[in-house]
Amino acid sequence: MSRGASEGAGPGASAAPRGDRRAACLRRNAGAPGRYARIVDVFCAEHHNLAGIGASLAIVAGDDPPFVATAGETCLGGQEVTAATRFRVGSITKLLTAALVLRQVDAGRLELDDEVARVLPELAAGVDERAGAITWRQLLAHTAGVPDPSPLLLGADWLLALGERPLWRAPGELWSYSSDGYALVGAALAELRGAEYAQLLAGELLAPLGLGPEAVDPEMALKTGAACGHLGRGAAARAFSVVDDLALGTGNAHWTLPAGGAIVSAAELAGLARDLVDPERSPLSLAARHELLAAEVPTFERPGERYGLGVRARAVSGGPVIYGHSGATGDFSADLAFVPDERFAVVVLTNNADPLRSTLAAVLQELLGVAPERAEAMGPADRYTGSYRAGRFGEEVAISARGAGLRLSAPMLELHDLPLEHAGDHRFRAAGRPDLGSFTFVFATGNARASDLRGHVFVGARVE
């Protein structure tokens, strides 16, 4: 049992009635120290209000053992979540992949600005000759222009299939998130070292930080009691083991592991984030830690947010720089925030699609004095309307105004007059189409009108 956390009746206890989740959560965590009391209140209330299945919160500060609070069950109707329960953490894995690359830099095996095609010639053999110039740094910082189709669309010959798609933009031009770019990193590391990515990560990064191979092996994680992922809410939720959900979401595409495959407990992840950048505990050199956290690339997703290597960063007025990442697999969600100078980290995990963002905000406000982020309202419609073209595709997305809202039309996506719902700042969601992900209007030139439209399925520049 973790310091300050109560595990209630233990992992074999039967599940509490779903209508009584908040009370059950408060009872389970009744032994929390006073400084965490409000945080636990928010955690339990949010878990209840979102009809969550299971959740885990971990906080580390300095050399103290982690404080852990838990709620709900590992699998629907099953055993209670404990401090040791592991969850799939999705894209937070990218931080580990970036650190693994930096281990190779420290060992003199590569430089961040080397072309990856030197190791992975398939990268230069596709339809877009610009891909041969992509560097390790650009892949890790999401500036390589690599498209990001679903693993289910790429199939087993994913490298060949990805090479048949032109880059969204020339390498280095624009931040554009790509999990497939991190899959390329994993494939290149395997070629460089003559070993599978999971073996390299476990041996060269996780082991020095005190984690075992089960953190990157779904079969091993399942045997050690990993939580199930869940699709849907409440009584309609369906459970999938961490082995089955890989088949469901990716078609058993193990090549996606570098982008989102880690399976760890909240306490393990919080300690890992703290120790990875701690001068006395990190397996990385001072220069490598600096590269990891440099955060030189603006994301244009949130005011002031920048991207390092596998990690987001935002400066707080009068406060610290907060680093972190989120992860969403459809059946798990995860949030990590850490402050290296404070040796502080917080992790909030759930085994369904709903992140506990109010809990994360409460931790940062209560313990660091950081006020919750306030998203900006939507700007005037004419800042967004117009046509946007993907360079090598030559295909366009048209944004029009309808009343106070926006509409998207794209023949290439078989979309016509699709409403866009404002999601804060310059981010929008396609109404009724979660499969399309979000769209962000980018203001990279300082002009009043958006310079680019960026999304999971399309990245294009404004056509003047």
Short mmCIF file of C-alpha atoms in Angstrom, two decimals:
data_model
loop_
_atom_site.label_atom_id
_atom_site.label_comp_id
_atom_site.label_asym_id
_atom_site.label_seq_id
_atom_site.Cartn_x
_atom_site.Cartn_y
_atom_site.Cartn_z
CA MET A 1 0.00 0.00 0.00
CA SER A 2 1.34 3.43 -0.94
CA ARG A 3 2.01 6.10 1.63
CA GLY A 4 -1.10 8.11 2.43
CA ALA A 5 -3.46 5.94 0.37
CA SER A 6 -6.10 3.63 1.73
CA GLU A 7 -6.90 0.55 -0.32
CA GLY A 8 -10.17 -0.19 1.46
CA ALA A 9 -11.11 -3.85 1.65
CA GLY A 10 -8.31 -4.90 -0.69
CA PRO A 11 -8.07 -6.20 -4.24
CA GLY A 12 -10.41 -9.14 -3.69
CA ALA A 13 -13.33 -7.03 -2.49
CA SER A 14 -16.51 -7.05 -4.51
CA ALA A 15 -17.43 -3.95 -6.50
CA ALA A 16 -19.55 -1.24 -4.90
CA PRO A 17 -22.90 -0.46 -6.53
CA ARG A 18 -22.35 1.93 -9.42
CA GLY A 19 -24.69 4.55 -7.95
CA ASP A 20 -22.54 4.75 -4.81
CA ARG A 21 -19.16 5.27 -6.52
CA ARG A 22 -18.32 8.61 -4.94
CA ALA A 23 -18.99 7.42 -1.39
CA ALA A 24 -17.08 4.19 -1.99
CA CYS A 25 -14.12 6.15 -3.36
CA LEU A 26 -14.08 8.50 -0.36
CA ARG A 27 -14.18 5.56 2.05
CA ARG A 28 -11.38 3.81 0.23
CA ASN A 29 -9.14 6.89 0.40
CA ALA A 30 -10.20 8.06 3.86
CA GLY A 31 -6.63 7.84 5.18
CA ALA A 32 -5.27 10.49 2.82
CA PRO A 33 -3.17 13.21 4.50
CA GLY A 34 -4.93 16.52 5.01
CA ARG A 35 -2.99 18.30 2.24
CA TYR A 36 -4.57 15.91 -0.27
CA ALA A 37 -8.12 16.01 1.12
CA ARG A 38 -9.58 18.40 -1.46
CA ILE A 39 -7.78 16.60 -4.28
CA VAL A 40 -9.33 13.30 -3.20
CA ASP A 41 -12.76 14.95 -3.04
CA VAL A 42 -12.41 16.16 -6.63
CA PHE A 43 -11.00 12.80 -7.78
CA CYS A 44 -13.90 10.82 -6.30
CA ALA A 45 -16.54 13.27 -7.53
CA GLU A 46 -15.17 13.34 -11.08
CA HIS A 47 -14.86 9.55 -11.22
CA HIS A 48 -18.50 9.28 -10.12
CA ASN A 49 -19.84 12.04 -12.38
CA LEU A 50 -18.22 10.55 -15.49
CA ALA A 51 -19.50 7.06 -14.63
CA GLY A 52 -15.93 5.79 -14.57
CA ILE A 53 -14.94 2.15 -14.25
CA GLY A 54 -11.56 2.46 -12.52
CA ALA A 55 -9.04 5.21 -11.85
CA SER A 56 -5.71 5.84 -10.18
CA LEU A 57 -4.03 9.07 -9.07
CA ALA A 58 -0.37 9.30 -8.03
CA ILE A 59 1.66 12.27 -6.79
CA VAL A 60 5.39 12.34 -6.08
CA ALA A 61 7.27 15.24 -4.53
CA GLY A 62 10.99 15.12 -3.80
CA ASP A 63 12.16 11.84 -2.34
CA ASP A 64 8.86 11.04 -0.63
CA PRO A 65 7.11 7.80 -1.59
CA PRO A 66 4.18 8.39 -3.93
CA PHE A 67 0.77 9.29 -2.61
CA VAL A 68 -1.80 7.13 -4.42
CA ALA A 69 -5.59 7.33 -4.49
CA THR A 70 -7.69 4.77 -6.37
CA ALA A 71 -11.31 4.30 -7.39
CA GLY A 72 -13.44 1.61 -8.97
CA GLU A 73 -12.47 -1.71 -10.51
CA THR A 74 -9.71 -3.03 -12.74
CA CYS A 75 -12.35 -4.61 -14.99
CA LEU A 76 -16.10 -4.03 -15.01
CA GLY A 77 -17.58 -5.77 -11.98
CA GLY A 78 -14.19 -7.20 -10.96
CA GLN A 79 -11.44 -6.53 -8.42
CA GLU A 80 -10.72 -3.10 -7.01
CA VAL A 81 -7.99 -0.94 -8.48
CA THR A 82 -4.95 -0.87 -6.19
CA ALA A 83 -1.82 1.27 -6.12
CA ALA A 84 -0.06 -1.47 -8.14
CA THR A 85 -2.67 -1.73 -10.92
CA ARG A 86 -1.21 -1.03 -14.35
CA PHE A 87 -3.05 0.89 -17.07
CA ARG A 88 -2.23 1.44 -20.73
CA VAL A 89 -0.97 5.05 -20.93
CA GLY A 90 -1.12 5.65 -24.68
CA SER A 91 0.89 8.54 -26.08
CA ILE A 92 2.76 9.21 -22.84
CA THR A 93 4.92 6.37 -24.20
CA LYS A 94 6.38 8.95 -26.61
CA LEU A 95 8.34 10.48 -23.72
CA LEU A 96 9.98 7.07 -23.14
CA THR A 97 10.74 6.62 -26.82
CA ALA A 98 12.38 10.04 -27.00
CA ALA A 99 14.46 9.22 -23.92
CA LEU A 100 15.52 5.93 -25.50
CA VAL A 101 16.76 7.78 -28.58
CA LEU A 102 18.71 10.13 -26.33
CA ARG A 103 20.35 7.10 -24.72
CA GLN A 104 21.70 6.27 -28.19
CA VAL A 105 22.93 9.84 -28.57
CA ASP A 106 24.73 9.57 -25.23
CA ALA A 107 26.35 6.35 -26.44
CA GLY A 108 27.55 8.00 -29.66
CA ARG A 109 25.42 5.82 -31.93
CA LEU A 110 23.54 8.68 -33.60
CA GLU A 111 23.00 12.43 -33.61
CA LEU A 112 19.57 14.02 -33.35
CA ASP A 113 20.06 15.87 -36.63
CA ASP A 114 21.14 12.76 -38.58
CA GLU A 115 18.80 11.63 -41.36
CA VAL A 116 16.83 8.61 -40.17
CA ALA A 117 17.00 7.11 -43.69
CA ARG A 118 20.67 6.32 -43.03
CA VAL A 119 19.39 3.60 -40.71
CA LEU A 120 15.92 3.02 -42.18
CA PRO A 121 16.30 3.28 -45.98
CA GLU A 122 12.60 2.48 -46.48
CA LEU A 123 11.91 6.03 -45.32
CA ALA A 124 13.54 7.42 -48.47
CA ALA A 125 12.04 4.84 -50.84
CA GLY A 126 8.47 6.14 -50.88
CA VAL A 127 6.62 8.51 -53.19
CA ASP A 128 7.86 11.68 -51.49
CA GLU A 129 11.58 12.27 -51.95
CA ARG A 130 11.54 14.82 -49.11
CA ALA A 131 11.21 11.98 -46.58
CA GLY A 132 14.87 11.10 -47.06
CA ALA A 133 15.83 14.33 -45.27
CA ILE A 134 13.78 13.64 -42.12
CA THR A 135 15.89 13.68 -38.95
CA TRP A 136 15.49 11.95 -35.60
CA ARG A 137 14.82 15.33 -33.99
CA GLN A 138 12.01 16.11 -36.45
CA LEU A 139 10.26 12.79 -35.83
CA LEU A 140 10.50 13.21 -32.06
CA ALA A 141 9.31 16.83 -32.19
CA HIS A 142 6.45 16.13 -34.67
CA THR A 143 7.91 18.46 -37.31
CA ALA A 144 8.70 15.78 -39.93
CA GLY A 145 5.42 16.22 -41.83
CA VAL A 146 4.67 12.48 -41.59
CA PRO A 147 0.96 11.67 -42.09
CA ASP A 148 -0.83 9.78 -39.35
CA PRO A 149 -3.28 7.22 -40.80
CA SER A 150 -4.77 4.57 -38.55
CA PRO A 151 -2.78 1.33 -38.17
CA LEU A 152 -5.90 -0.46 -39.42
CA LEU A 153 -5.55 1.40 -42.73
CA LEU A 154 -1.83 0.67 -43.09
CA GLY A 155 -1.92 -3.05 -42.28
CA ALA A 156 0.98 -5.43 -41.80
CA ASP A 157 3.17 -3.84 -44.50
CA TRP A 158 2.87 -0.52 -42.73
CA LEU A 159 6.24 0.89 -43.75
CA LEU A 160 5.48 0.37 -47.42
CA ALA A 161 1.92 1.69 -47.03
CA LEU A 162 3.08 4.78 -45.15
CA GLY A 163 5.66 5.47 -47.85
CA GLU A 164 2.88 5.56 -50.43
CA ARG A 165 1.50 8.70 -48.77
CA PRO A 166 3.16 12.07 -49.42
CA LEU A 167 4.30 14.12 -46.45
CA TRP A 168 1.79 16.68 -45.24
CA ARG A 169 4.49 19.33 -45.23
CA ALA A 170 8.22 19.59 -45.89
CA PRO A 171 10.32 18.41 -42.90
CA GLY A 172 10.81 21.16 -40.35
CA GLU A 173 8.02 23.45 -41.57
CA LEU A 174 5.15 22.90 -39.14
CA TRP A 175 4.35 21.03 -35.94
CA SER A 176 1.94 18.25 -36.89
CA TYR A 177 1.29 15.41 -34.46
CA SER A 178 2.02 11.95 -35.84
CA SER A 179 2.01 8.69 -33.93
CA ASP A 180 3.17 6.96 -37.10
CA GLY A 181 6.27 9.17 -36.95
CA TYR A 182 7.09 7.59 -33.59
CA ALA A 183 6.53 4.14 -35.09
CA LEU A 184 9.24 5.07 -37.61
CA VAL A 185 11.53 5.95 -34.69
CA GLY A 186 10.93 2.52 -33.15
CA ALA A 187 11.63 0.74 -36.43
CA ALA A 188 14.82 2.75 -36.94
CA LEU A 189 16.03 1.98 -33.41
CA ALA A 190 15.46 -1.72 -34.03
CA GLU A 191 17.55 -1.52 -37.22
CA LEU A 192 20.26 0.51 -35.50
CA ARG A 193 20.66 -1.91 -32.59
CA GLY A 194 19.60 -5.23 -34.12
CA ALA A 195 17.03 -5.76 -31.36
CA GLU A 196 13.29 -5.22 -30.94
CA TYR A 197 12.15 -1.87 -29.62
CA ALA A 198 10.50 -3.42 -26.53
CA GLN A 199 13.74 -5.19 -25.61
CA LEU A 200 15.74 -1.98 -26.00
CA LEU A 201 13.28 0.10 -23.97
CA ALA A 202 13.11 -2.44 -21.17
CA GLY A 203 16.85 -2.97 -20.93
CA GLU A 204 18.27 0.50 -21.62
CA LEU A 205 15.70 2.84 -20.07
CA LEU A 206 13.13 1.12 -17.88
CA ALA A 207 15.52 -1.17 -15.98
CA PRO A 208 17.81 1.70 -14.88
CA LEU A 209 14.69 3.50 -13.63
CA GLY A 210 13.47 0.48 -11.67
CA LEU A 211 10.73 -0.81 -14.01
CA GLY A 212 10.41 -4.32 -15.41
CA PRO A 213 9.67 -5.62 -18.93
CA GLU A 214 5.97 -6.06 -18.11
CA ALA A 215 5.68 -2.30 -18.73
CA VAL A 216 6.03 -2.92 -22.48
CA ASP A 217 4.73 -6.49 -22.83
CA PRO A 218 0.91 -6.83 -22.87
CA GLU A 219 1.01 -10.57 -22.10
CA MET A 220 3.24 -10.02 -19.05
CA ALA A 221 1.21 -7.01 -17.94
CA LEU A 222 -1.99 -9.07 -18.14
CA LYS A 223 -0.47 -11.77 -15.93
CA THR A 224 0.44 -9.16 -13.32
CA GLY A 225 -3.13 -7.84 -13.00
CA ALA A 226 -3.28 -4.99 -15.51
CA ALA A 227 -6.61 -3.22 -15.77
CA CYS A 228 -8.97 -3.84 -18.65
CA GLY A 229 -9.76 -1.04 -21.03
CA HIS A 230 -13.43 -0.17 -21.52
CA LEU A 231 -15.49 1.19 -24.39
CA GLY A 232 -18.68 2.98 -23.42
CA ARG A 233 -19.97 4.16 -20.06
CA GLY A 234 -21.84 2.70 -17.12
CA ALA A 235 -23.79 -0.50 -17.68
CA ALA A 236 -23.17 -0.26 -21.43
CA ALA A 237 -19.39 -0.46 -21.02
CA ARG A 238 -17.51 -3.37 -22.60
CA ALA A 239 -14.21 -4.61 -21.18
CA PHE A 240 -11.10 -5.56 -23.18
CA SER A 241 -7.87 -6.91 -21.74
CA VAL A 242 -4.61 -5.14 -22.61
CA VAL A 243 -3.96 -7.97 -25.05
CA ASP A 244 -7.38 -7.88 -26.69
CA ASP A 245 -7.54 -4.09 -26.94
CA LEU A 246 -4.32 -4.05 -29.00
CA ALA A 247 -6.05 -6.30 -31.53
CA LEU A 248 -9.21 -4.18 -31.42
CA GLY A 249 -7.58 -0.77 -31.84
CA THR A 250 -4.62 -1.53 -34.10
CA GLY A 251 -5.16 -4.97 -35.63
CA ASN A 252 -2.40 -6.32 -33.39
CA ALA A 253 0.06 -3.82 -34.84
CA HIS A 254 2.93 -4.20 -32.41
CA TRP A 255 4.87 -1.65 -34.46
CA THR A 256 2.71 1.02 -32.77
CA LEU A 257 4.33 0.33 -29.38
CA PRO A 258 6.82 3.27 -29.57
CA ALA A 259 3.90 5.65 -29.98
CA GLY A 260 1.56 4.38 -27.29
CA GLY A 261 2.17 0.90 -25.90
CA ALA A 262 3.44 1.35 -22.32
CA ILE A 263 1.44 -0.28 -19.50
CA VAL A 264 2.32 1.07 -16.04
CA SER A 265 0.75 2.02 -12.73
CA ALA A 266 0.18 5.66 -11.83
CA ALA A 267 2.86 5.45 -9.14
CA GLU A 268 5.38 3.88 -11.53
CA LEU A 269 4.78 6.55 -14.14
CA ALA A 270 4.99 9.43 -11.68
CA GLY A 271 8.27 8.13 -10.28
CA LEU A 272 9.63 7.51 -13.76
CA ALA A 273 8.87 11.09 -14.87
CA ARG A 274 10.54 12.53 -11.78
CA ASP A 275 13.61 10.31 -12.02
CA LEU A 276 14.07 10.62 -15.78
CA VAL A 277 15.05 14.27 -15.42
CA ASP A 278 16.61 14.09 -11.94
CA PRO A 279 20.39 14.71 -12.13
CA GLU A 280 21.07 12.04 -9.49
CA ARG A 281 18.77 9.32 -10.86
CA SER A 282 18.43 9.82 -14.58
CA PRO A 283 20.13 7.44 -17.01
CA LEU A 284 20.45 10.42 -19.38
CA SER A 285 23.35 12.86 -19.55
CA LEU A 286 22.92 16.55 -18.73
CA ALA A 287 22.98 17.36 -22.46
CA ALA A 288 20.35 14.71 -23.20
CA ARG A 289 18.04 15.98 -20.44
CA HIS A 290 18.38 19.48 -21.86
CA GLU A 291 17.43 18.25 -25.34
CA LEU A 292 14.44 16.37 -23.95
CA LEU A 293 13.01 19.46 -22.25
CA ALA A 294 14.15 22.23 -24.59
CA ALA A 295 10.59 22.66 -25.97
CA GLU A 296 11.44 24.91 -28.89
CA VAL A 297 8.52 24.13 -31.20
CA PRO A 298 5.17 25.95 -30.83
CA THR A 299 2.18 23.62 -31.15
CA PHE A 300 -0.38 26.40 -31.77
CA GLU A 301 -2.88 24.19 -29.94
CA ARG A 302 -2.96 26.17 -26.69
CA PRO A 303 -1.60 29.63 -25.94
CA GLY A 304 2.10 29.43 -25.12
CA GLU A 305 2.35 25.65 -25.47
CA ARG A 306 5.55 24.28 -26.97
CA TYR A 307 6.86 20.78 -27.68
CA GLY A 308 10.16 19.25 -26.68
CA LEU A 309 11.04 15.65 -27.55
CA GLY A 310 8.03 13.54 -26.62
CA VAL A 311 6.76 16.11 -24.13
CA ARG A 312 4.62 19.26 -24.08
CA ALA A 313 5.56 22.33 -22.04
CA ARG A 314 3.76 25.47 -20.95
CA ALA A 315 5.08 28.35 -18.93
CA VAL A 316 2.89 29.55 -16.08
CA SER A 317 2.84 33.25 -15.36
CA GLY A 318 4.81 33.76 -12.16
CA GLY A 319 5.21 30.00 -11.78
CA PRO A 320 7.13 26.98 -13.06
CA VAL A 321 7.29 25.47 -16.53
CA ILE A 322 4.96 22.47 -16.47
CA TYR A 323 5.87 19.54 -18.68
CA GLY A 324 3.59 16.68 -19.53
CA HIS A 325 1.67 14.61 -22.01
CA SER A 326 -1.69 12.93 -22.34
CA GLY A 327 -2.63 9.53 -23.68
CA ALA A 328 -5.90 8.31 -25.16
CA THR A 329 -6.38 4.86 -26.67
CA GLY A 330 -10.18 4.86 -26.82
CA ASP A 331 -10.46 2.48 -23.89
CA PHE A 332 -7.88 4.07 -21.56
CA SER A 333 -6.98 7.69 -20.82
CA ALA A 334 -3.95 9.13 -19.09
CA ASP A 335 -2.49 12.47 -18.03
CA LEU A 336 1.03 13.25 -16.81
CA ALA A 337 2.35 16.59 -15.55
CA PHE A 338 5.76 17.17 -13.97
CA VAL A 339 8.01 20.01 -12.83
CA PRO A 340 11.68 18.96 -12.97
CA ASP A 341 13.02 21.72 -10.68
CA GLU A 342 10.48 20.77 -7.99
CA ARG A 343 11.06 17.03 -8.48
CA PHE A 344 7.28 16.87 -8.68
CA ALA A 345 5.03 14.71 -10.84
CA VAL A 346 1.35 13.83 -10.98
CA VAL A 347 -0.37 11.08 -12.97
CA VAL A 348 -4.10 10.46 -13.42
CA LEU A 349 -5.16 7.24 -15.17
CA THR A 350 -8.54 5.76 -16.08
CA ASN A 351 -9.54 2.53 -17.79
CA ASN A 352 -12.13 4.15 -20.01
CA ALA A 353 -12.10 7.01 -22.51
CA ASP A 354 -12.82 9.88 -20.08
CA PRO A 355 -9.76 11.67 -18.62
CA LEU A 356 -10.03 13.17 -15.14
CA ARG A 357 -8.91 16.66 -16.13
CA SER A 358 -10.57 18.42 -13.17
CA THR A 359 -8.55 16.18 -10.86
CA LEU A 360 -5.33 17.11 -12.63
CA ALA A 361 -6.22 20.81 -12.41
CA ALA A 362 -7.00 20.46 -8.69
CA VAL A 363 -3.57 18.90 -8.04
CA LEU A 364 -1.73 21.68 -9.86
CA GLN A 365 -3.74 24.38 -8.09
CA GLU A 366 -3.58 22.91 -4.59
CA LEU A 367 0.08 21.86 -4.61
CA LEU A 368 1.74 24.26 -7.06
CA GLY A 369 -0.58 27.26 -6.97
CA VAL A 370 -1.22 27.01 -10.71
CA ALA A 371 -4.63 28.32 -11.74
CA PRO A 372 -6.66 26.13 -14.12
CA GLU A 373 -6.20 26.82 -17.82
CA ARG A 374 -8.95 28.91 -19.37
CA ALA A 375 -9.57 28.19 -23.02
CA GLU A 376 -10.17 31.18 -25.26
CA ALA A 377 -13.53 31.76 -26.90
CA MET A 378 -13.94 31.23 -30.62
CA GLY A 379 -12.80 34.18 -32.70
CA PRO A 380 -14.77 35.80 -35.54
CA ALA A 381 -15.69 33.27 -38.23
CA ASP A 382 -13.73 35.07 -40.95
CA ARG A 383 -10.49 34.25 -39.11
CA TYR A 384 -11.05 30.60 -40.04
CA THR A 385 -13.07 30.52 -43.27
CA GLY A 386 -11.45 29.80 -46.60
CA SER A 387 -9.75 26.94 -48.44
CA TYR A 388 -6.77 24.93 -47.19
CA ARG A 389 -4.65 22.74 -49.46
CA ALA A 390 -2.41 19.77 -48.69
CA GLY A 391 0.63 20.46 -50.87
CA ARG A 392 1.54 17.15 -52.51
CA PHE A 393 -2.03 15.82 -52.39
CA GLY A 394 -3.36 18.93 -54.10
CA GLU A 395 -6.67 18.33 -52.32
CA GLU A 396 -8.54 20.92 -50.35
CA VAL A 397 -10.73 21.42 -47.32
CA ALA A 398 -13.20 24.29 -47.42
CA ILE A 399 -14.30 26.05 -44.23
CA SER A 400 -17.46 28.12 -44.41
CA ALA A 401 -19.53 30.03 -41.84
CA ARG A 402 -23.09 29.17 -40.92
CA GLY A 403 -24.59 31.48 -38.33
CA ALA A 404 -22.11 31.65 -35.44
CA GLY A 405 -20.54 28.31 -36.34
CA LEU A 406 -18.26 26.73 -38.94
CA ARG A 407 -18.80 24.02 -41.55
CA LEU A 408 -16.24 21.75 -43.18
CA SER A 409 -16.42 20.26 -46.67
CA ALA A 410 -13.80 17.90 -48.08
CA PRO A 411 -14.36 15.66 -51.13
CA MET A 412 -11.25 13.63 -50.23
CA LEU A 413 -12.84 12.78 -46.89
CA GLU A 414 -16.34 12.39 -48.34
CA LEU A 415 -17.56 15.18 -46.08
CA HIS A 416 -20.02 17.88 -47.02
CA ASP A 417 -21.11 20.80 -44.85
CA LEU A 418 -20.08 19.03 -41.61
CA PRO A 419 -20.61 21.20 -38.50
CA LEU A 420 -17.53 21.97 -36.41
CA GLU A 421 -17.98 22.34 -32.65
CA HIS A 422 -15.67 24.73 -30.84
CA ALA A 423 -13.44 22.91 -28.33
CA GLY A 424 -11.52 25.86 -26.89
CA ASP A 425 -8.91 28.26 -28.27
CA HIS A 426 -8.64 27.55 -32.02
CA ARG A 427 -9.54 23.85 -31.72
CA PHE A 428 -12.70 22.29 -33.15
CA ARG A 429 -14.34 18.86 -33.27
CA ALA A 430 -16.32 17.40 -36.17
CA ALA A 431 -19.89 16.98 -34.89
CA GLY A 432 -20.85 13.32 -34.65
CA ARG A 433 -17.54 12.12 -36.13
CA PRO A 434 -15.10 11.32 -33.30
CA ASP A 435 -13.16 9.16 -35.76
CA LEU A 436 -11.95 12.34 -37.47
CA GLY A 437 -10.37 13.66 -34.30
CA SER A 438 -9.97 17.39 -33.80
CA PHE A 439 -9.01 20.22 -36.14
CA THR A 440 -6.79 23.13 -35.12
CA PHE A 441 -6.53 26.42 -36.96
CA VAL A 442 -2.90 27.54 -36.87
CA PHE A 443 -1.87 31.20 -36.77
CA ALA A 444 1.82 30.75 -37.58
CA THR A 445 2.39 33.97 -39.53
CA GLY A 446 0.99 36.46 -37.03
CA ASN A 447 -1.80 37.45 -39.41
CA ALA A 448 -5.40 37.88 -38.32
CA ARG A 449 -6.48 34.88 -40.42
CA ALA A 450 -5.40 31.28 -39.90
CA SER A 451 -2.34 30.21 -41.89
CA ASP A 452 -2.98 26.46 -41.71
CA LEU A 453 -5.60 23.87 -40.82
CA ARG A 454 -4.23 20.87 -39.02
CA GLY A 455 -5.96 17.65 -38.08
CA HIS A 456 -5.48 13.91 -37.76
CA VAL A 457 -6.79 13.34 -41.29
CA PHE A 458 -5.69 16.53 -43.05
CA VAL A 459 -2.94 19.16 -42.79
CA GLY A 460 -3.02 22.01 -45.26
CA ALA A 461 -2.01 25.64 -45.80
CA ARG A 462 -4.46 28.42 -46.54
CA VAL A 463 -5.03 29.07 -50.22
CA GLU A 464 -4.95 32.83 -50.82
#
